[in-house]
Amino acid sequence: MSDIVQHPLDGPSFVRRILRSPSAAMGSAIVLLILCLALLAPVIAPYDPNLQETVNRLMPPSAAHWFGTDGFGRDLLSRIIYGARSTLLLLLFVVLIMAPLGIAVGLVAGFFGGIVERILMRITDVVMSFPRLLLAFAFVAIMGPGLVNGALALSLPSWPAYARQARVETERLRRSDYLAAAEMVGIKGIRLLYGHVLPLVLPSAIIRLAIDLSGIILAAAGLGFLGLGVRPPTAEWGAMVSEGTQVIFDQWWVAAVPGFAILITSLAFNLLADGLRDILDPRHV
């Protein structure tokens, strides 16, 4: 029974395990660096990201502009730093909508079973039957571009995977001796569900979420590339890549710099996800 009660999220040793994992430590360091850049953008950015200077348009990387300038003369380094804000904020909104919604549906379906489970799982199957990116693009096309609409478009088609995973684990835990012992001491209903089942379901949900984060970043960049993301002139990496494709053969840095930022951020979350899988999944210990 002790093996079921204890899980990797308990105790301060979790941080030490992250530091001992090379991939998790490297991914965490890069993610923290990007987060610091986003939070300190007004202090770190050398120029106003929306300042247009036509005399400096399409300048190559130099001492004055480390990453060069775009077609409007805006400093690319400043726009990359501010673009991290848009990407991480969109990512935060998606995480706050997608994971809690899916986990809640899965917990309720797996715990109560019967007609409740059948109804919730059929709804889940209907949502999963649609291609996620196609549904996201259709949603943004209908509702219009914007940060909130982009977050809703990316999160609403993505929660069923968390629901199905949480339902399977909750159904297995419902028949365990651990929950039977908790019910014998008077812990029942919602208190049992969210006080004892949820903590045991969270590790696997965190692993899936970490794995999905890089895909969410690429999907968000895809929305921006198609003009369905954050509204201009707000800096956004996908939109910056789209602008750079118009001059990619002569001024390659306009598209390469934001593309490299997307690559590094996705790689960081992939490394973090790989490390978290080794730490939180007992099958990889």
PDB file of C-alpha atoms in Angstrom:
ATOM      1  CA  MET A   1       0.000   0.000   0.000  1.00  0.00           C
ATOM      2  CA  SER A   2       2.884   2.342   0.734  1.00  0.00           C
ATOM      3  CA  ASP A   3       3.951   2.118  -2.905  1.00  0.00           C
ATOM      4  CA  ILE A   4       0.570   3.513  -3.961  1.00  0.00           C
ATOM      5  CA  VAL A   5       0.433   6.362  -1.428  1.00  0.00           C
ATOM      6  CA  GLN A   6       3.900   7.716  -2.163  1.00  0.00           C
ATOM      7  CA  HIS A   7       4.467   9.381  -5.494  1.00  0.00           C
ATOM      8  CA  PRO A   8       7.301  11.400  -7.033  1.00  0.00           C
ATOM      9  CA  LEU A   9       5.723  14.809  -6.368  1.00  0.00           C
ATOM     10  CA  ASP A  10       6.055  14.393  -2.599  1.00  0.00           C
ATOM     11  CA  GLY A  11       8.876  16.134  -0.774  1.00  0.00           C
ATOM     12  CA  PRO A  12      11.729  18.519  -1.649  1.00  0.00           C
ATOM     13  CA  SER A  13      13.674  15.675  -3.270  1.00  0.00           C
ATOM     14  CA  PHE A  14      11.729  16.365  -6.473  1.00  0.00           C
ATOM     15  CA  VAL A  15      13.923  19.399  -7.184  1.00  0.00           C
ATOM     16  CA  ARG A  16      17.069  17.390  -6.496  1.00  0.00           C
ATOM     17  CA  ARG A  17      15.920  14.701  -8.929  1.00  0.00           C
ATOM     18  CA  ILE A  18      15.416  17.365 -11.602  1.00  0.00           C
ATOM     19  CA  LEU A  19      18.939  18.661 -11.040  1.00  0.00           C
ATOM     20  CA  ARG A  20      20.345  15.145 -11.306  1.00  0.00           C
ATOM     21  CA  SER A  21      18.656  14.568 -14.669  1.00  0.00           C
ATOM     22  CA  PRO A  22      20.745  16.156 -17.461  1.00  0.00           C
ATOM     23  CA  SER A  23      17.811  16.639 -19.839  1.00  0.00           C
ATOM     24  CA  ALA A  24      15.487  17.991 -17.144  1.00  0.00           C
ATOM     25  CA  ALA A  25      18.156  20.330 -15.777  1.00  0.00           C
ATOM     26  CA  MET A  26      19.067  21.677 -19.215  1.00  0.00           C
ATOM     27  CA  GLY A  27      15.442  22.063 -20.265  1.00  0.00           C
ATOM     28  CA  SER A  28      14.548  23.789 -16.991  1.00  0.00           C
ATOM     29  CA  ALA A  29      17.493  26.174 -17.333  1.00  0.00           C
ATOM     30  CA  ILE A  30      16.508  27.213 -20.861  1.00  0.00           C
ATOM     31  CA  VAL A  31      12.834  27.587 -19.907  1.00  0.00           C
ATOM     32  CA  LEU A  32      13.772  29.714 -16.874  1.00  0.00           C
ATOM     33  CA  LEU A  33      16.025  31.849 -19.083  1.00  0.00           C
ATOM     34  CA  ILE A  34      13.219  32.449 -21.576  1.00  0.00           C
ATOM     35  CA  LEU A  35      10.831  33.210 -18.707  1.00  0.00           C
ATOM     36  CA  CYS A  36      13.275  35.756 -17.253  1.00  0.00           C
ATOM     37  CA  LEU A  37      13.674  37.392 -20.659  1.00  0.00           C
ATOM     38  CA  ALA A  38       9.900  37.672 -20.993  1.00  0.00           C
ATOM     39  CA  LEU A  39       9.422  39.115 -17.505  1.00  0.00           C
ATOM     40  CA  LEU A  40      12.321  41.573 -17.806  1.00  0.00           C
ATOM     41  CA  ALA A  41      11.647  42.560 -21.422  1.00  0.00           C
ATOM     42  CA  PRO A  42      11.221  46.307 -20.712  1.00  0.00           C
ATOM     43  CA  VAL A  43      14.605  46.317 -18.977  1.00  0.00           C
ATOM     44  CA  ILE A  44      16.560  43.989 -21.287  1.00  0.00           C
ATOM     45  CA  ALA A  45      15.242  44.964 -24.736  1.00  0.00           C
ATOM     46  CA  PRO A  46      17.567  47.574 -26.292  1.00  0.00           C
ATOM     47  CA  TYR A  47      14.816  49.207 -28.390  1.00  0.00           C
ATOM     48  CA  ASP A  48      11.087  49.699 -28.480  1.00  0.00           C
ATOM     49  CA  PRO A  49       9.838  46.569 -30.294  1.00  0.00           C
ATOM     50  CA  ASN A  50       7.249  48.574 -32.238  1.00  0.00           C
ATOM     51  CA  LEU A  51       9.509  51.505 -33.147  1.00  0.00           C
ATOM     52  CA  GLN A  52       9.606  51.784 -36.944  1.00  0.00           C
ATOM     53  CA  GLU A  53      12.666  53.374 -38.580  1.00  0.00           C
ATOM     54  CA  THR A  54      12.417  53.024 -42.331  1.00  0.00           C
ATOM     55  CA  VAL A  55      15.983  54.233 -42.816  1.00  0.00           C
ATOM     56  CA  ASN A  56      17.160  51.116 -40.940  1.00  0.00           C
ATOM     57  CA  ARG A  57      14.873  48.593 -42.620  1.00  0.00           C
ATOM     58  CA  LEU A  58      16.270  45.132 -43.392  1.00  0.00           C
ATOM     59  CA  MET A  59      19.668  45.868 -41.863  1.00  0.00           C
ATOM     60  CA  PRO A  60      21.883  42.802 -41.324  1.00  0.00           C
ATOM     61  CA  PRO A  61      23.101  41.859 -37.821  1.00  0.00           C
ATOM     62  CA  SER A  62      25.508  44.477 -36.497  1.00  0.00           C
ATOM     63  CA  ALA A  63      26.767  46.026 -33.261  1.00  0.00           C
ATOM     64  CA  ALA A  64      23.767  48.382 -33.202  1.00  0.00           C
ATOM     65  CA  HIS A  65      21.231  45.662 -33.992  1.00  0.00           C
ATOM     66  CA  TRP A  66      22.559  42.256 -32.929  1.00  0.00           C
ATOM     67  CA  PHE A  67      19.916  40.296 -34.873  1.00  0.00           C
ATOM     68  CA  GLY A  68      19.321  42.899 -37.583  1.00  0.00           C
ATOM     69  CA  THR A  69      16.046  44.672 -38.373  1.00  0.00           C
ATOM     70  CA  ASP A  70      12.847  43.716 -40.177  1.00  0.00           C
ATOM     71  CA  GLY A  71      11.020  45.300 -43.098  1.00  0.00           C
ATOM     72  CA  PHE A  72       9.807  48.192 -40.921  1.00  0.00           C
ATOM     73  CA  GLY A  73      13.191  48.897 -39.363  1.00  0.00           C
ATOM     74  CA  ARG A  74      12.234  47.354 -36.028  1.00  0.00           C
ATOM     75  CA  ASP A  75      14.989  45.761 -33.960  1.00  0.00           C
ATOM     76  CA  LEU A  76      14.655  41.971 -34.164  1.00  0.00           C
ATOM     77  CA  LEU A  77      16.336  41.293 -30.822  1.00  0.00           C
ATOM     78  CA  SER A  78      13.810  43.492 -29.033  1.00  0.00           C
ATOM     79  CA  ARG A  79      10.925  41.861 -30.862  1.00  0.00           C
ATOM     80  CA  ILE A  80      12.250  38.371 -30.046  1.00  0.00           C
ATOM     81  CA  ILE A  81      12.423  39.259 -26.349  1.00  0.00           C
ATOM     82  CA  TYR A  82       8.930  40.744 -26.328  1.00  0.00           C
ATOM     83  CA  GLY A  83       7.666  37.896 -28.501  1.00  0.00           C
ATOM     84  CA  ALA A  84       8.559  35.494 -25.683  1.00  0.00           C
ATOM     85  CA  ARG A  85       5.857  37.219 -23.638  1.00  0.00           C
ATOM     86  CA  SER A  86       3.160  36.486 -26.214  1.00  0.00           C
ATOM     87  CA  THR A  87       4.272  32.860 -26.619  1.00  0.00           C
ATOM     88  CA  LEU A  88       4.503  32.085 -22.896  1.00  0.00           C
ATOM     89  CA  LEU A  89       1.269  33.901 -22.076  1.00  0.00           C
ATOM     90  CA  LEU A  90      -0.581  31.949 -24.752  1.00  0.00           C
ATOM     91  CA  LEU A  91       1.039  28.763 -23.461  1.00  0.00           C
ATOM     92  CA  LEU A  92      -0.097  29.581 -19.918  1.00  0.00           C
ATOM     93  CA  PHE A  93      -3.693  30.156 -20.998  1.00  0.00           C
ATOM     94  CA  VAL A  94      -3.737  26.870 -22.926  1.00  0.00           C
ATOM     95  CA  VAL A  95      -2.341  24.935 -19.941  1.00  0.00           C
ATOM     96  CA  LEU A  96      -4.814  26.493 -17.509  1.00  0.00           C
ATOM     97  CA  ILE A  97      -7.753  25.528 -19.733  1.00  0.00           C
ATOM     98  CA  MET A  98      -6.696  22.244 -21.315  1.00  0.00           C
ATOM     99  CA  ALA A  99      -5.220  20.209 -18.464  1.00  0.00           C
ATOM    100  CA  PRO A 100      -7.695  21.055 -15.650  1.00  0.00           C
ATOM    101  CA  LEU A 101     -10.693  20.510 -17.923  1.00  0.00           C
ATOM    102  CA  GLY A 102      -9.453  17.144 -19.155  1.00  0.00           C
ATOM    103  CA  ILE A 103      -8.372  15.917 -15.725  1.00  0.00           C
ATOM    104  CA  ALA A 104     -11.684  16.945 -14.142  1.00  0.00           C
ATOM    105  CA  VAL A 105     -13.710  15.138 -16.794  1.00  0.00           C
ATOM    106  CA  GLY A 106     -11.567  12.021 -16.468  1.00  0.00           C
ATOM    107  CA  LEU A 107     -11.732  12.005 -12.663  1.00  0.00           C
ATOM    108  CA  VAL A 108     -15.518  12.299 -12.573  1.00  0.00           C
ATOM    109  CA  ALA A 109     -16.006   9.691 -15.310  1.00  0.00           C
ATOM    110  CA  GLY A 110     -13.633   7.165 -13.761  1.00  0.00           C
ATOM    111  CA  PHE A 111     -14.789   7.667 -10.187  1.00  0.00           C
ATOM    112  CA  PHE A 112     -18.568   7.556 -10.636  1.00  0.00           C
ATOM    113  CA  GLY A 113     -18.734   5.229 -13.651  1.00  0.00           C
ATOM    114  CA  GLY A 114     -22.090   4.127 -15.076  1.00  0.00           C
ATOM    115  CA  ILE A 115     -24.155   6.577 -17.077  1.00  0.00           C
ATOM    116  CA  VAL A 116     -21.931   9.496 -16.026  1.00  0.00           C
ATOM    117  CA  GLU A 117     -18.885   7.797 -17.504  1.00  0.00           C
ATOM    118  CA  ARG A 118     -20.665   6.851 -20.727  1.00  0.00           C
ATOM    119  CA  ILE A 119     -21.932  10.394 -21.344  1.00  0.00           C
ATOM    120  CA  LEU A 120     -18.607  12.090 -20.591  1.00  0.00           C
ATOM    121  CA  MET A 121     -16.584   9.600 -22.605  1.00  0.00           C
ATOM    122  CA  ARG A 122     -18.878   9.871 -25.623  1.00  0.00           C
ATOM    123  CA  ILE A 123     -18.438  13.649 -25.555  1.00  0.00           C
ATOM    124  CA  THR A 124     -14.706  13.085 -25.316  1.00  0.00           C
ATOM    125  CA  ASP A 125     -14.765  10.731 -28.296  1.00  0.00           C
ATOM    126  CA  VAL A 126     -16.685  13.266 -30.388  1.00  0.00           C
ATOM    127  CA  VAL A 127     -14.124  15.994 -29.689  1.00  0.00           C
ATOM    128  CA  MET A 128     -11.235  13.607 -30.385  1.00  0.00           C
ATOM    129  CA  SER A 129     -12.724  12.646 -33.749  1.00  0.00           C
ATOM    130  CA  PHE A 130     -11.861  16.085 -35.168  1.00  0.00           C
ATOM    131  CA  PRO A 131      -8.287  16.950 -36.207  1.00  0.00           C
ATOM    132  CA  ARG A 132      -6.950  19.249 -33.510  1.00  0.00           C
ATOM    133  CA  LEU A 133      -5.167  21.800 -35.671  1.00  0.00           C
ATOM    134  CA  LEU A 134      -7.992  21.940 -38.207  1.00  0.00           C
ATOM    135  CA  LEU A 135     -10.503  22.544 -35.421  1.00  0.00           C
ATOM    136  CA  ALA A 136      -8.244  25.206 -33.891  1.00  0.00           C
ATOM    137  CA  PHE A 137      -7.840  27.044 -37.191  1.00  0.00           C
ATOM    138  CA  ALA A 138     -11.591  26.905 -37.803  1.00  0.00           C
ATOM    139  CA  PHE A 139     -12.308  28.270 -34.329  1.00  0.00           C
ATOM    140  CA  VAL A 140      -9.928  31.208 -34.720  1.00  0.00           C
ATOM    141  CA  ALA A 141     -11.240  31.910 -38.217  1.00  0.00           C
ATOM    142  CA  ILE A 142     -14.758  32.196 -36.775  1.00  0.00           C
ATOM    143  CA  MET A 143     -13.954  34.063 -33.547  1.00  0.00           C
ATOM    144  CA  GLY A 144     -11.167  36.202 -34.948  1.00  0.00           C
ATOM    145  CA  PRO A 145      -7.463  36.438 -34.082  1.00  0.00           C
ATOM    146  CA  GLY A 146      -6.295  37.316 -30.603  1.00  0.00           C
ATOM    147  CA  LEU A 147      -4.497  35.921 -27.573  1.00  0.00           C
ATOM    148  CA  VAL A 148      -7.579  34.595 -25.755  1.00  0.00           C
ATOM    149  CA  ASN A 149      -9.187  33.199 -28.901  1.00  0.00           C
ATOM    150  CA  GLY A 150      -5.919  31.518 -29.845  1.00  0.00           C
ATOM    151  CA  ALA A 151      -5.645  29.933 -26.398  1.00  0.00           C
ATOM    152  CA  LEU A 152      -9.223  28.666 -26.571  1.00  0.00           C
ATOM    153  CA  ALA A 153      -8.677  27.334 -30.076  1.00  0.00           C
ATOM    154  CA  LEU A 154      -5.622  25.339 -29.018  1.00  0.00           C
ATOM    155  CA  SER A 155      -6.966  24.077 -25.687  1.00  0.00           C
ATOM    156  CA  LEU A 156     -10.551  23.050 -26.464  1.00  0.00           C
ATOM    157  CA  PRO A 157      -9.589  20.336 -29.003  1.00  0.00           C
ATOM    158  CA  SER A 158      -6.726  19.064 -26.787  1.00  0.00           C
ATOM    159  CA  TRP A 159      -8.330  18.200 -23.427  1.00  0.00           C
ATOM    160  CA  PRO A 160      -9.788  14.755 -24.377  1.00  0.00           C
ATOM    161  CA  ALA A 161      -6.380  13.056 -24.176  1.00  0.00           C
ATOM    162  CA  TYR A 162      -6.071  14.133 -20.532  1.00  0.00           C
ATOM    163  CA  ALA A 163      -9.639  13.038 -19.835  1.00  0.00           C
ATOM    164  CA  ARG A 164      -9.091   9.527 -21.170  1.00  0.00           C
ATOM    165  CA  GLN A 165      -5.827   9.103 -19.321  1.00  0.00           C
ATOM    166  CA  ALA A 166      -7.281  10.380 -16.035  1.00  0.00           C
ATOM    167  CA  ARG A 167     -10.354   8.163 -16.454  1.00  0.00           C
ATOM    168  CA  VAL A 168      -8.259   5.000 -16.880  1.00  0.00           C
ATOM    169  CA  GLU A 169      -6.103   5.740 -13.840  1.00  0.00           C
ATOM    170  CA  THR A 170      -9.066   6.771 -11.682  1.00  0.00           C
ATOM    171  CA  GLU A 171     -10.964   3.610 -12.581  1.00  0.00           C
ATOM    172  CA  ARG A 172      -7.950   1.540 -11.583  1.00  0.00           C
ATOM    173  CA  LEU A 173      -7.535   3.418  -8.302  1.00  0.00           C
ATOM    174  CA  ARG A 174     -11.234   3.103  -7.512  1.00  0.00           C
ATOM    175  CA  ARG A 175     -10.763  -0.651  -7.048  1.00  0.00           C
ATOM    176  CA  SER A 176      -7.555  -0.320  -5.004  1.00  0.00           C
ATOM    177  CA  ASP A 177      -7.100  -1.147  -1.326  1.00  0.00           C
ATOM    178  CA  TYR A 178      -5.853   2.396  -0.742  1.00  0.00           C
ATOM    179  CA  LEU A 179      -9.217   3.997  -1.522  1.00  0.00           C
ATOM    180  CA  ALA A 180     -11.041   1.210   0.322  1.00  0.00           C
ATOM    181  CA  ALA A 181      -9.013   2.006   3.434  1.00  0.00           C
ATOM    182  CA  ALA A 182      -9.732   5.730   3.028  1.00  0.00           C
ATOM    183  CA  GLU A 183     -13.469   5.046   2.804  1.00  0.00           C
ATOM    184  CA  MET A 184     -13.314   2.890   5.937  1.00  0.00           C
ATOM    185  CA  VAL A 185     -12.104   5.896   7.959  1.00  0.00           C
ATOM    186  CA  GLY A 186     -14.969   8.057   6.647  1.00  0.00           C
ATOM    187  CA  ILE A 187     -13.395   9.782   3.614  1.00  0.00           C
ATOM    188  CA  LYS A 188     -15.921   9.682   0.796  1.00  0.00           C
ATOM    189  CA  GLY A 189     -17.308  11.561  -2.210  1.00  0.00           C
ATOM    190  CA  ILE A 190     -15.654  14.728  -3.449  1.00  0.00           C
ATOM    191  CA  ARG A 191     -13.191  14.763  -0.562  1.00  0.00           C
ATOM    192  CA  LEU A 192     -11.964  11.310  -1.545  1.00  0.00           C
ATOM    193  CA  LEU A 193     -11.844  12.210  -5.233  1.00  0.00           C
ATOM    194  CA  TYR A 194      -9.833  15.409  -5.002  1.00  0.00           C
ATOM    195  CA  GLY A 195      -7.947  14.691  -1.810  1.00  0.00           C
ATOM    196  CA  HIS A 196      -6.711  11.179  -2.596  1.00  0.00           C
ATOM    197  CA  VAL A 197      -7.319  10.273  -6.236  1.00  0.00           C
ATOM    198  CA  LEU A 198      -6.225  13.550  -7.840  1.00  0.00           C
ATOM    199  CA  PRO A 199      -2.697  13.601  -6.306  1.00  0.00           C
ATOM    200  CA  LEU A 200      -2.084  10.109  -7.695  1.00  0.00           C
ATOM    201  CA  VAL A 201      -3.315  11.047 -11.177  1.00  0.00           C
ATOM    202  CA  LEU A 202      -1.311  14.274 -11.428  1.00  0.00           C
ATOM    203  CA  PRO A 203       2.188  12.834 -12.158  1.00  0.00           C
ATOM    204  CA  SER A 204       1.173  11.141 -15.402  1.00  0.00           C
ATOM    205  CA  ALA A 205      -0.871  14.216 -16.399  1.00  0.00           C
ATOM    206  CA  ILE A 206       2.177  16.421 -15.800  1.00  0.00           C
ATOM    207  CA  ILE A 207       4.283  14.145 -18.010  1.00  0.00           C
ATOM    208  CA  ARG A 208       1.735  14.359 -20.831  1.00  0.00           C
ATOM    209  CA  LEU A 209       1.438  18.109 -20.392  1.00  0.00           C
ATOM    210  CA  ALA A 210       5.203  18.589 -20.567  1.00  0.00           C
ATOM    211  CA  ILE A 211       5.342  16.501 -23.743  1.00  0.00           C
ATOM    212  CA  ASP A 212       2.493  18.509 -25.289  1.00  0.00           C
ATOM    213  CA  LEU A 213       4.011  21.923 -24.525  1.00  0.00           C
ATOM    214  CA  SER A 214       6.436  21.900 -27.445  1.00  0.00           C
ATOM    215  CA  GLY A 215       3.612  20.941 -29.801  1.00  0.00           C
ATOM    216  CA  ILE A 216       1.492  23.775 -28.409  1.00  0.00           C
ATOM    217  CA  ILE A 217       4.307  26.231 -29.088  1.00  0.00           C
ATOM    218  CA  LEU A 218       4.561  25.044 -32.692  1.00  0.00           C
ATOM    219  CA  ALA A 219       0.775  25.229 -33.089  1.00  0.00           C
ATOM    220  CA  ALA A 220       0.736  28.749 -31.654  1.00  0.00           C
ATOM    221  CA  ALA A 221       3.503  29.737 -34.068  1.00  0.00           C
ATOM    222  CA  GLY A 222       1.411  28.228 -36.866  1.00  0.00           C
ATOM    223  CA  LEU A 223      -1.525  30.422 -35.904  1.00  0.00           C
ATOM    224  CA  GLY A 224       0.727  33.472 -35.919  1.00  0.00           C
ATOM    225  CA  PHE A 225       2.256  32.468 -39.255  1.00  0.00           C
ATOM    226  CA  LEU A 226      -1.211  32.359 -40.813  1.00  0.00           C
ATOM    227  CA  GLY A 227      -2.177  35.691 -39.276  1.00  0.00           C
ATOM    228  CA  LEU A 228      -4.586  34.083 -36.794  1.00  0.00           C
ATOM    229  CA  GLY A 229      -2.563  34.693 -33.635  1.00  0.00           C
ATOM    230  CA  VAL A 230      -1.832  37.813 -31.635  1.00  0.00           C
ATOM    231  CA  ARG A 231      -2.908  40.989 -33.377  1.00  0.00           C
ATOM    232  CA  PRO A 232      -0.141  43.184 -34.888  1.00  0.00           C
ATOM    233  CA  PRO A 233       1.925  45.148 -34.109  1.00  0.00           C
ATOM    234  CA  THR A 234       2.423  42.970 -31.022  1.00  0.00           C
ATOM    235  CA  ALA A 235       5.584  40.908 -31.423  1.00  0.00           C
ATOM    236  CA  GLU A 236       4.878  37.201 -31.990  1.00  0.00           C
ATOM    237  CA  TRP A 237       7.382  34.661 -33.278  1.00  0.00           C
ATOM    238  CA  GLY A 238       5.127  32.942 -35.815  1.00  0.00           C
ATOM    239  CA  ALA A 239       4.047  36.238 -37.356  1.00  0.00           C
ATOM    240  CA  MET A 240       7.686  37.340 -37.503  1.00  0.00           C
ATOM    241  CA  VAL A 241       8.594  34.188 -39.442  1.00  0.00           C
ATOM    242  CA  SER A 242       5.736  34.896 -41.834  1.00  0.00           C
ATOM    243  CA  GLU A 243       7.005  38.422 -42.454  1.00  0.00           C
ATOM    244  CA  GLY A 244      10.510  37.114 -43.011  1.00  0.00           C
ATOM    245  CA  THR A 245       9.499  34.602 -45.676  1.00  0.00           C
ATOM    246  CA  GLN A 246       8.872  37.483 -48.071  1.00  0.00           C
ATOM    247  CA  VAL A 247      12.577  38.386 -48.057  1.00  0.00           C
ATOM    248  CA  ILE A 248      14.101  35.073 -46.978  1.00  0.00           C
ATOM    249  CA  PHE A 249      16.513  34.729 -49.929  1.00  0.00           C
ATOM    250  CA  ASP A 250      18.082  38.181 -49.537  1.00  0.00           C
ATOM    251  CA  GLN A 251      17.563  39.011 -45.838  1.00  0.00           C
ATOM    252  CA  TRP A 252      17.544  35.543 -44.277  1.00  0.00           C
ATOM    253  CA  TRP A 253      17.877  36.769 -40.679  1.00  0.00           C
ATOM    254  CA  VAL A 254      14.350  38.224 -40.614  1.00  0.00           C
ATOM    255  CA  ALA A 255      12.823  34.729 -40.687  1.00  0.00           C
ATOM    256  CA  ALA A 256      15.763  32.753 -39.255  1.00  0.00           C
ATOM    257  CA  VAL A 257      15.967  34.573 -35.918  1.00  0.00           C
ATOM    258  CA  PRO A 258      12.336  34.006 -34.777  1.00  0.00           C
ATOM    259  CA  GLY A 259      12.464  30.501 -36.258  1.00  0.00           C
ATOM    260  CA  PHE A 260      15.517  29.746 -34.137  1.00  0.00           C
ATOM    261  CA  ALA A 261      13.698  31.105 -31.060  1.00  0.00           C
ATOM    262  CA  ILE A 262      10.792  28.722 -31.730  1.00  0.00           C
ATOM    263  CA  LEU A 263      13.249  25.849 -32.191  1.00  0.00           C
ATOM    264  CA  ILE A 264      15.128  26.529 -28.944  1.00  0.00           C
ATOM    265  CA  THR A 265      11.928  26.930 -26.915  1.00  0.00           C
ATOM    266  CA  SER A 266      10.400  23.730 -28.300  1.00  0.00           C
ATOM    267  CA  LEU A 267      13.659  21.865 -27.690  1.00  0.00           C
ATOM    268  CA  ALA A 268      13.774  23.124 -24.094  1.00  0.00           C
ATOM    269  CA  PHE A 269      10.291  21.837 -23.346  1.00  0.00           C
ATOM    270  CA  ASN A 270      11.107  18.516 -25.026  1.00  0.00           C
ATOM    271  CA  LEU A 271      14.190  18.117 -22.845  1.00  0.00           C
ATOM    272  CA  LEU A 272      12.176  19.020 -19.762  1.00  0.00           C
ATOM    273  CA  ALA A 273       9.460  16.536 -20.701  1.00  0.00           C
ATOM    274  CA  ASP A 274      12.011  13.770 -21.230  1.00  0.00           C
ATOM    275  CA  GLY A 275      13.515  14.422 -17.811  1.00  0.00           C
ATOM    276  CA  LEU A 276      10.130  14.596 -16.081  1.00  0.00           C
ATOM    277  CA  ARG A 277       9.161  11.290 -17.635  1.00  0.00           C
ATOM    278  CA  ASP A 278      12.257   9.669 -16.144  1.00  0.00           C
ATOM    279  CA  ILE A 279      11.526  11.251 -12.759  1.00  0.00           C
ATOM    280  CA  LEU A 280       7.771  10.867 -12.431  1.00  0.00           C
ATOM    281  CA  ASP A 281       7.045   7.663 -14.365  1.00  0.00           C
ATOM    282  CA  PRO A 282       7.950   4.638 -12.197  1.00  0.00           C
ATOM    283  CA  ARG A 283       8.383   2.525 -15.312  1.00  0.00           C
ATOM    284  CA  HIS A 284      11.439   4.613 -16.246  1.00  0.00           C
ATOM    285  CA  VAL A 285      13.062   4.674 -12.818  1.00  0.00           C
TER     286      VAL A 285
END
